[in-house]
Amino acid sequence: MDIQEKIEILTEGAKYDVSCSSSGSSRRGSSNGIGSTASSGICHSWADDGRCISLLKILYSNYCIYDCIYCVNRASNDVRRAAFTPEELAKLTIEFYKRNYIEGLFLSSGVINTPDYTMECLIQTMKILREQYRFNGYIHMKAIPGADEKLIQLAGTYADRMSINIELPTEESLLKLAPQKKKEMITKPMTYISNQISEQRENRKKYKRTPSFVPAGQSTQLIIGATPDKDYQVLRLTEGLYKHFQLKRVYYSSYIPIVEHPSLPTTSGSSLVREHRLYQADWLLRFYGFDVDELFNNNYGQQLDLTLDPKCDWALRNIELFPVEVNKADYEMLLKVPGIGIKSARKIVTARRFGPISYEGLKQMGIVLKRAQYFITCQGKYYGSVSLDGHRIRNKLVGVYGNQQSSNITIGQSYQLSFF
């Protein structure tokens, strides 16, 4: 099989991984090497299916000993199979880089023979890139669940970011769709990476030349929609991952029906709207001071509203907390007002030191008043175009037509914009 054919097979198999973002890495490269991990060195583009392809996203191999029901590369699926050698993949990467096709490498693989053997192949690929080709660019590697910790440790010295995909939000889902994988196979290396990052950070305070270990941190991916797990369960897991494993990001991948199986939902498409709402809720957990129980307060269905962003939805379900007076509310409460973001809240707190803020002043600060007007008072006056009633405000925010359609936004009806 020639290289071109391998590229076609193994890039196709890798496109369902979603873990592309700014590297966030500050790993120092060698003076005589090529490439850079600086954020400006990573350019982002998007495939016609909306997924980020700023890196060469490719599998080392799509052979796999596991038979995860949802996976296109599962052992029992009748697809074309291919595998690189470490030398082939390293050479391919560096040639793409020299041609300015890519800014880095996103390296994953099916599990060949054993997790340890697969990890050794991936490590050898990175070793050739770093040591033979002196490649300083960004490498994001998917660690193989079940691999030995020594191999995880070695891989972390070459990779900028490592991720271990949890894939399914609950143990029950994992047992149903990926019975060969165990929770411990995922959490154990995740814990090890987290501990090593902490240890490396402490050592760096004492010794400046401490070798780097995944300087861009670790991340994971969850598949949404392949199982009946609720958004509340997904976000509870996310919250725990950020707290206990110091994850940089949790990525959500809407289930795409690429294989048929009695255990999989019979949908005709993926729910990209749900995926988008989960990313918005994730943002609220990380930067707006929400916790999951608070976000789902009075949400008895435990699902995010597809017609409204999670902060608006939360505010309407807890309308008794509003309106808040922008000249008196503390920073934490301002953050929870729809239409007021982190920068806006800081501007309000700063401006209040010099005197009361007027409604016109809020406009000049860039507050999104088309949403915020329903949840604030300014110098004691309420500026909403309807009374403080959750149902009426909801109609204003999404429109009567949006309310009528809300129950019709279902899996399979969303679509992704194409940039090509």
Short mmCIF file of C-alpha atoms in Angstrom, two decimals:
data_model
loop_
_atom_site.label_atom_id
_atom_site.label_comp_id
_atom_site.label_asym_id
_atom_site.label_seq_id
_atom_site.Cartn_x
_atom_site.Cartn_y
_atom_site.Cartn_z
CA MET A 1 0.00 0.00 0.00
CA ASP A 2 1.48 3.39 -0.94
CA ILE A 3 1.65 6.42 1.34
CA GLN A 4 -1.14 8.29 -0.43
CA GLU A 5 -3.57 5.45 0.19
CA LYS A 6 -2.55 5.24 3.84
CA ILE A 7 -3.12 8.97 4.23
CA GLU A 8 -6.61 8.67 2.76
CA ILE A 9 -7.56 5.82 5.09
CA LEU A 10 -5.96 7.11 8.28
CA THR A 11 -7.03 10.74 8.03
CA GLU A 12 -10.58 9.58 7.33
CA GLY A 13 -10.46 7.44 10.47
CA ALA A 14 -9.16 10.33 12.59
CA LYS A 15 -11.70 12.99 11.65
CA TYR A 16 -14.09 12.08 14.48
CA ASP A 17 -11.60 13.18 17.13
CA VAL A 18 -12.31 16.73 18.26
CA SER A 19 -9.50 18.12 20.33
CA CYS A 20 -8.07 20.94 18.29
CA SER A 21 -7.48 24.27 19.97
CA SER A 22 -4.77 26.79 20.60
CA SER A 23 -1.80 24.88 21.92
CA GLY A 24 -1.28 26.90 25.09
CA SER A 25 2.16 25.40 25.23
CA SER A 26 5.33 27.28 26.05
CA ARG A 27 7.77 24.42 25.57
CA ARG A 28 11.19 25.72 24.62
CA GLY A 29 12.54 24.40 21.31
CA SER A 30 16.13 23.93 20.23
CA SER A 31 17.83 26.82 18.46
CA ASN A 32 18.65 24.75 15.40
CA GLY A 33 15.22 23.12 15.12
CA ILE A 34 12.16 24.11 13.11
CA GLY A 35 8.59 24.87 14.13
CA SER A 36 7.12 26.67 17.09
CA THR A 37 4.54 25.96 19.79
CA ALA A 38 3.71 29.66 20.25
CA SER A 39 0.03 30.37 19.78
CA SER A 40 0.78 32.46 16.71
CA GLY A 41 2.44 29.41 15.19
CA ILE A 42 -0.75 27.40 15.24
CA CYS A 43 -3.21 28.50 12.59
CA HIS A 44 -6.73 27.16 12.67
CA SER A 45 -8.97 26.17 9.85
CA TRP A 46 -12.20 24.22 9.66
CA ALA A 47 -13.22 21.29 7.55
CA ASP A 48 -16.46 21.35 5.62
CA ASP A 49 -18.02 19.32 8.44
CA GLY A 50 -17.08 22.11 10.86
CA ARG A 51 -14.26 20.37 12.62
CA CYS A 52 -10.92 22.01 13.29
CA ILE A 53 -8.12 20.73 11.10
CA SER A 54 -5.33 23.10 11.99
CA LEU A 55 -3.10 20.15 12.71
CA LEU A 56 -2.28 17.09 10.66
CA LYS A 57 -4.92 14.94 12.29
CA ILE A 58 -4.14 11.35 11.51
CA LEU A 59 -4.16 7.86 12.95
CA TYR A 60 -1.02 5.83 13.24
CA SER A 61 -3.21 2.83 12.48
CA ASN A 62 -6.89 2.01 12.24
CA TYR A 63 -6.34 -1.63 13.15
CA CYS A 64 -7.90 -2.15 16.56
CA ILE A 65 -8.32 -5.04 18.95
CA TYR A 66 -11.33 -3.40 20.59
CA ASP A 67 -14.87 -3.61 19.27
CA CYS A 68 -16.45 -0.44 20.61
CA ILE A 69 -19.89 -0.40 19.04
CA TYR A 70 -19.98 3.32 18.18
CA CYS A 71 -16.51 3.42 16.59
CA VAL A 72 -15.89 3.31 12.84
CA ASN A 73 -12.56 1.58 13.49
CA ARG A 74 -13.96 -1.19 15.68
CA ALA A 75 -12.50 -4.65 15.08
CA SER A 76 -15.64 -6.12 13.54
CA ASN A 77 -16.29 -3.24 11.13
CA ASP A 78 -15.54 -4.02 7.50
CA VAL A 79 -13.36 -1.05 6.54
CA ARG A 80 -10.05 -0.70 4.74
CA ARG A 81 -7.18 -0.99 7.22
CA ALA A 82 -3.75 0.58 7.16
CA ALA A 83 -0.85 1.44 9.44
CA PHE A 84 2.21 3.64 9.14
CA THR A 85 5.63 2.88 10.40
CA PRO A 86 7.07 5.50 12.80
CA GLU A 87 9.55 6.54 10.12
CA GLU A 88 6.81 7.00 7.50
CA LEU A 89 4.58 9.10 9.73
CA ALA A 90 7.42 11.27 11.05
CA LYS A 91 8.66 11.94 7.52
CA LEU A 92 5.15 12.71 6.30
CA THR A 93 4.62 15.19 9.14
CA ILE A 94 7.86 17.05 8.61
CA GLU A 95 7.31 17.26 4.85
CA PHE A 96 3.80 18.65 5.37
CA TYR A 97 5.22 21.14 7.82
CA LYS A 98 7.94 22.29 5.44
CA ARG A 99 5.30 22.83 2.77
CA ASN A 100 3.34 24.98 5.23
CA TYR A 101 0.34 22.64 5.05
CA ILE A 102 0.23 22.17 8.81
CA GLU A 103 1.42 23.73 12.04
CA GLY A 104 1.55 20.60 14.14
CA LEU A 105 0.48 17.01 14.57
CA PHE A 106 -2.58 15.45 16.15
CA LEU A 107 -1.61 11.82 16.64
CA SER A 108 -3.98 9.04 17.56
CA SER A 109 -4.33 5.35 16.81
CA GLY A 110 -6.40 2.25 17.06
CA VAL A 111 -4.98 -0.32 19.46
CA ILE A 112 -2.62 -2.69 17.65
CA ASN A 113 -1.81 -5.94 19.47
CA THR A 114 -1.64 -4.37 22.95
CA PRO A 115 -1.93 -0.86 24.44
CA ASP A 116 1.79 -0.92 25.30
CA TYR A 117 2.84 -1.88 21.78
CA THR A 118 0.71 0.91 20.29
CA MET A 119 2.12 3.46 22.72
CA GLU A 120 5.66 2.40 21.80
CA CYS A 121 4.88 3.02 18.11
CA LEU A 122 3.46 6.47 18.84
CA ILE A 123 6.41 7.36 21.08
CA GLN A 124 8.87 6.25 18.41
CA THR A 125 7.11 8.51 15.89
CA MET A 126 7.41 11.52 18.19
CA LYS A 127 11.00 10.65 19.08
CA ILE A 128 12.00 10.69 15.42
CA LEU A 129 10.24 14.01 14.92
CA ARG A 130 11.82 15.64 17.97
CA GLU A 131 15.31 14.16 17.84
CA GLN A 132 16.01 13.32 14.20
CA TYR A 133 14.06 16.11 12.49
CA ARG A 134 14.39 18.53 15.44
CA PHE A 135 10.71 19.40 15.13
CA ASN A 136 9.74 22.04 17.70
CA GLY A 137 6.10 22.28 16.61
CA TYR A 138 2.99 21.29 18.48
CA ILE A 139 2.15 17.63 19.02
CA HIS A 140 -1.11 16.50 20.56
CA MET A 141 -1.07 12.80 21.29
CA LYS A 142 -3.93 10.54 22.25
CA ALA A 143 -2.63 8.24 24.97
CA ILE A 144 -3.78 4.65 24.78
CA PRO A 145 -5.96 3.55 27.73
CA GLY A 146 -4.34 0.66 29.57
CA ALA A 147 -0.76 1.53 28.60
CA ASP A 148 2.03 1.26 31.16
CA GLU A 149 2.78 4.37 33.21
CA LYS A 150 6.42 4.35 32.13
CA LEU A 151 5.28 4.74 28.54
CA ILE A 152 2.88 7.52 29.52
CA GLN A 153 5.78 9.25 31.25
CA LEU A 154 8.06 8.93 28.21
CA ALA A 155 5.33 10.11 25.82
CA GLY A 156 4.77 13.17 28.00
CA THR A 157 8.33 14.34 27.42
CA TYR A 158 7.71 14.53 23.66
CA ALA A 159 4.07 15.64 23.44
CA ASP A 160 2.76 19.14 24.13
CA ARG A 161 -0.66 17.87 25.05
CA MET A 162 -1.98 14.41 25.85
CA SER A 163 -5.55 13.31 26.00
CA ILE A 164 -7.30 10.14 27.00
CA ASN A 165 -10.78 9.87 25.63
CA ILE A 166 -13.47 8.97 28.13
CA GLU A 167 -15.91 8.77 25.21
CA LEU A 168 -19.01 7.74 27.18
CA PRO A 169 -20.31 9.72 30.18
CA THR A 170 -21.23 6.86 32.53
CA GLU A 171 -19.97 3.42 33.47
CA GLU A 172 -23.28 1.95 32.33
CA SER A 173 -22.81 3.46 28.88
CA LEU A 174 -19.23 2.23 28.73
CA LEU A 175 -20.36 -1.28 29.64
CA LYS A 176 -23.06 -1.16 26.98
CA LEU A 177 -21.09 0.21 24.03
CA ALA A 178 -17.44 -0.48 24.87
CA PRO A 179 -17.47 -3.51 27.19
CA GLN A 180 -13.76 -4.25 26.66
CA LYS A 181 -12.82 -0.92 28.20
CA LYS A 182 -12.95 -0.33 31.93
CA LYS A 183 -13.26 2.95 33.78
CA GLU A 184 -9.93 2.28 35.52
CA MET A 185 -8.13 2.00 32.17
CA ILE A 186 -9.03 5.65 31.57
CA THR A 187 -8.89 7.22 35.03
CA LYS A 188 -5.61 5.62 36.08
CA PRO A 189 -3.43 7.19 33.34
CA MET A 190 -5.43 10.41 33.64
CA THR A 191 -4.56 10.53 37.34
CA TYR A 192 -0.93 9.74 36.57
CA ILE A 193 -0.69 12.57 34.01
CA SER A 194 -2.33 15.00 36.43
CA ASN A 195 0.10 14.05 39.20
CA GLN A 196 3.09 14.32 36.89
CA ILE A 197 2.00 17.78 35.72
CA SER A 198 1.71 18.92 39.34
CA GLU A 199 5.07 17.41 40.24
CA GLN A 200 6.75 18.97 37.23
CA ARG A 201 5.25 22.35 38.12
CA GLU A 202 6.65 22.13 41.65
CA ASN A 203 10.05 20.98 40.45
CA ARG A 204 10.23 23.86 37.98
CA LYS A 205 9.97 26.31 40.89
CA LYS A 206 13.18 24.83 42.29
CA TYR A 207 15.03 23.82 39.14
CA LYS A 208 14.60 25.88 35.98
CA ARG A 209 15.92 23.11 33.75
CA THR A 210 13.33 20.56 34.83
CA PRO A 211 12.30 18.57 31.72
CA SER A 212 8.86 19.48 30.45
CA PHE A 213 5.93 17.11 30.71
CA VAL A 214 2.86 17.78 28.52
CA PRO A 215 3.21 21.57 28.97
CA ALA A 216 -0.15 22.20 27.30
CA GLY A 217 -1.90 19.87 29.77
CA GLN A 218 -4.35 17.08 29.17
CA SER A 219 -7.83 16.96 27.69
CA THR A 220 -10.53 14.42 26.92
CA GLN A 221 -13.50 13.88 24.65
CA LEU A 222 -17.07 12.81 25.35
CA ILE A 223 -19.45 11.45 22.75
CA ILE A 224 -22.90 12.96 23.12
CA GLY A 225 -26.07 11.28 21.97
CA ALA A 226 -24.91 7.69 21.52
CA THR A 227 -26.47 6.83 24.88
CA PRO A 228 -29.48 8.30 26.73
CA ASP A 229 -27.30 10.09 29.31
CA LYS A 230 -28.67 13.47 30.33
CA ASP A 231 -26.82 16.76 29.96
CA TYR A 232 -26.74 16.96 33.77
CA GLN A 233 -24.78 13.68 33.92
CA VAL A 234 -22.41 14.85 31.20
CA LEU A 235 -21.70 18.14 32.93
CA ARG A 236 -21.37 16.54 36.38
CA LEU A 237 -18.64 14.37 34.91
CA THR A 238 -17.08 17.43 33.27
CA GLU A 239 -17.09 19.33 36.55
CA GLY A 240 -15.35 16.44 38.30
CA LEU A 241 -12.73 16.17 35.57
CA TYR A 242 -11.82 19.84 35.84
CA LYS A 243 -11.61 19.64 39.63
CA HIS A 244 -9.81 16.35 40.10
CA PHE A 245 -7.68 15.90 36.97
CA GLN A 246 -6.82 19.52 36.13
CA LEU A 247 -8.00 19.06 32.56
CA LYS A 248 -7.44 21.93 30.18
CA ARG A 249 -10.50 21.12 28.12
CA VAL A 250 -13.33 18.66 27.82
CA TYR A 251 -14.46 18.30 24.21
CA TYR A 252 -17.95 17.23 23.25
CA SER A 253 -18.51 15.31 20.07
CA SER A 254 -22.04 14.85 18.88
CA TYR A 255 -22.69 11.24 18.00
CA ILE A 256 -22.56 10.69 14.25
CA PRO A 257 -24.40 7.55 13.07
CA ILE A 258 -21.67 5.99 10.95
CA VAL A 259 -22.33 2.38 11.93
CA GLU A 260 -25.54 0.46 12.55
CA HIS A 261 -26.12 -1.59 15.68
CA PRO A 262 -29.17 -2.45 17.80
CA SER A 263 -27.58 -0.70 20.80
CA LEU A 264 -27.12 2.59 18.94
CA PRO A 265 -29.81 5.25 18.43
CA THR A 266 -31.49 5.24 15.04
CA THR A 267 -30.95 8.87 14.10
CA SER A 268 -30.28 10.35 10.71
CA GLY A 269 -27.84 12.98 11.90
CA SER A 270 -25.99 14.52 14.82
CA SER A 271 -27.22 17.14 17.31
CA LEU A 272 -24.77 19.95 16.80
CA VAL A 273 -27.08 22.34 18.67
CA ARG A 274 -26.85 20.17 21.77
CA GLU A 275 -23.08 20.01 21.36
CA HIS A 276 -23.00 23.81 21.15
CA ARG A 277 -25.13 24.23 24.29
CA LEU A 278 -22.82 21.89 26.20
CA TYR A 279 -19.81 23.99 25.20
CA GLN A 280 -21.66 27.10 26.43
CA ALA A 281 -22.48 25.41 29.74
CA ASP A 282 -18.89 24.22 30.03
CA TRP A 283 -17.81 27.85 29.65
CA LEU A 284 -20.13 28.87 32.48
CA LEU A 285 -18.61 26.21 34.75
CA ARG A 286 -15.06 27.30 34.03
CA PHE A 287 -15.31 31.07 33.93
CA TYR A 288 -18.63 32.29 35.34
CA GLY A 289 -18.69 30.70 38.77
CA PHE A 290 -21.58 28.31 38.13
CA ASP A 291 -21.63 24.76 39.42
CA VAL A 292 -23.68 22.04 37.79
CA ASP A 293 -26.32 21.78 40.51
CA GLU A 294 -26.89 25.53 40.33
CA LEU A 295 -27.03 25.49 36.53
CA PHE A 296 -29.73 22.81 36.59
CA ASN A 297 -31.69 24.30 39.48
CA ASN A 298 -35.42 23.91 38.71
CA ASN A 299 -34.53 22.00 35.53
CA TYR A 300 -36.36 18.78 36.21
CA GLY A 301 -35.70 17.31 32.77
CA GLN A 302 -31.93 17.66 33.35
CA GLN A 303 -31.43 18.64 29.71
CA LEU A 304 -30.18 21.99 28.41
CA ASP A 305 -32.70 24.08 26.49
CA LEU A 306 -31.81 23.98 22.81
CA THR A 307 -33.51 27.27 22.00
CA LEU A 308 -31.77 29.43 24.60
CA ASP A 309 -28.19 29.71 25.78
CA PRO A 310 -27.71 28.08 29.22
CA LYS A 311 -27.28 31.37 31.10
CA CYS A 312 -30.54 32.84 29.77
CA ASP A 313 -32.31 29.58 30.45
CA TRP A 314 -30.98 29.52 34.03
CA ALA A 315 -32.00 33.14 34.61
CA LEU A 316 -35.55 32.48 33.42
CA ARG A 317 -35.86 29.43 35.66
CA ASN A 318 -34.66 31.53 38.60
CA ILE A 319 -36.41 34.78 37.74
CA GLU A 320 -36.97 35.53 41.43
CA LEU A 321 -33.27 36.49 41.64
CA PHE A 322 -33.81 39.33 39.18
CA PRO A 323 -33.71 42.20 38.41
CA VAL A 324 -30.35 43.09 39.89
CA GLU A 325 -29.28 46.70 40.27
CA VAL A 326 -26.10 47.14 38.25
CA ASN A 327 -24.91 49.90 40.55
CA LYS A 328 -25.04 47.64 43.61
CA ALA A 329 -24.74 43.98 42.56
CA ASP A 330 -21.49 42.23 43.38
CA TYR A 331 -19.17 40.98 40.64
CA GLU A 332 -20.25 37.35 41.03
CA MET A 333 -23.94 38.25 40.52
CA LEU A 334 -23.18 40.51 37.56
CA LEU A 335 -21.49 37.54 35.87
CA LYS A 336 -24.77 35.64 36.04
CA VAL A 337 -26.80 38.31 34.27
CA PRO A 338 -27.50 37.33 30.62
CA GLY A 339 -25.78 39.82 28.34
CA ILE A 340 -23.00 40.63 30.80
CA GLY A 341 -19.72 38.84 30.24
CA ILE A 342 -16.49 38.78 32.21
CA LYS A 343 -15.03 41.93 30.62
CA SER A 344 -18.34 43.78 30.95
CA ALA A 345 -18.70 42.86 34.62
CA ARG A 346 -15.19 44.13 35.33
CA LYS A 347 -15.94 47.38 33.50
CA ILE A 348 -19.08 47.90 35.57
CA VAL A 349 -17.27 47.28 38.87
CA THR A 350 -14.47 49.66 37.86
CA ALA A 351 -16.81 52.39 36.59
CA ARG A 352 -18.87 52.34 39.79
CA ARG A 353 -15.87 53.70 41.71
CA PHE A 354 -16.32 57.01 39.92
CA GLY A 355 -20.08 57.36 40.23
CA PRO A 356 -23.42 55.79 39.34
CA ILE A 357 -23.69 54.12 35.93
CA SER A 358 -26.45 55.23 33.60
CA TYR A 359 -28.29 53.08 31.05
CA GLU A 360 -26.49 54.97 28.28
CA GLY A 361 -23.24 54.19 30.06
CA LEU A 362 -24.03 50.49 29.90
CA LYS A 363 -24.45 50.78 26.12
CA GLN A 364 -21.06 52.42 25.84
CA MET A 365 -19.49 49.61 27.84
CA GLY A 366 -20.70 47.08 25.29
CA ILE A 367 -23.27 45.35 27.51
CA VAL A 368 -25.59 43.21 25.36
CA LEU A 369 -28.73 45.07 26.41
CA LYS A 370 -31.06 43.17 24.12
CA ARG A 371 -30.70 40.39 26.71
CA ALA A 372 -29.55 42.22 29.85
CA GLN A 373 -32.47 44.73 29.82
CA TYR A 374 -34.84 42.05 31.17
CA PHE A 375 -32.66 41.16 34.15
CA ILE A 376 -31.33 44.48 35.48
CA THR A 377 -32.32 47.82 36.86
CA CYS A 378 -30.16 50.86 36.38
CA GLN A 379 -30.42 53.61 39.00
CA GLY A 380 -33.61 51.88 40.14
CA LYS A 381 -35.34 51.85 36.75
CA TYR A 382 -36.29 48.67 34.86
CA TYR A 383 -35.79 49.00 31.11
CA GLY A 384 -37.23 45.69 29.88
CA SER A 385 -39.84 45.98 27.13
CA VAL A 386 -42.05 43.50 29.00
CA SER A 387 -42.72 42.99 32.70
CA LEU A 388 -40.51 40.73 34.79
CA ASP A 389 -42.28 37.55 33.79
CA GLY A 390 -40.29 34.49 32.72
CA HIS A 391 -42.72 33.41 30.02
CA ARG A 392 -42.99 36.87 28.45
CA ILE A 393 -39.25 37.44 28.55
CA ARG A 394 -38.71 34.06 26.96
CA ASN A 395 -41.05 34.99 24.13
CA LYS A 396 -39.06 38.17 23.59
CA LEU A 397 -35.72 36.36 23.61
CA VAL A 398 -36.57 33.49 21.31
CA GLY A 399 -39.75 34.79 19.70
CA VAL A 400 -43.11 33.09 19.52
CA TYR A 401 -41.93 31.18 16.47
CA GLY A 402 -38.89 29.97 18.41
CA ASN A 403 -41.12 28.71 21.23
CA GLN A 404 -43.31 26.84 18.79
CA GLN A 405 -40.26 25.26 17.23
CA SER A 406 -38.46 24.49 20.49
CA SER A 407 -39.94 21.05 20.81
CA ASN A 408 -39.06 20.32 17.20
CA ILE A 409 -35.31 20.84 17.52
CA THR A 410 -34.31 17.25 17.71
CA ILE A 411 -31.34 15.13 16.93
CA GLY A 412 -30.80 14.97 13.23
CA GLN A 413 -32.39 18.31 12.35
CA SER A 414 -29.42 20.52 13.05
CA TYR A 415 -26.87 21.25 10.39
CA GLN A 416 -23.36 22.60 10.18
CA LEU A 417 -22.42 25.65 8.18
CA SER A 418 -19.97 24.99 5.41
CA PHE A 419 -17.05 27.32 4.83
CA PHE A 420 -16.13 25.77 1.48
#
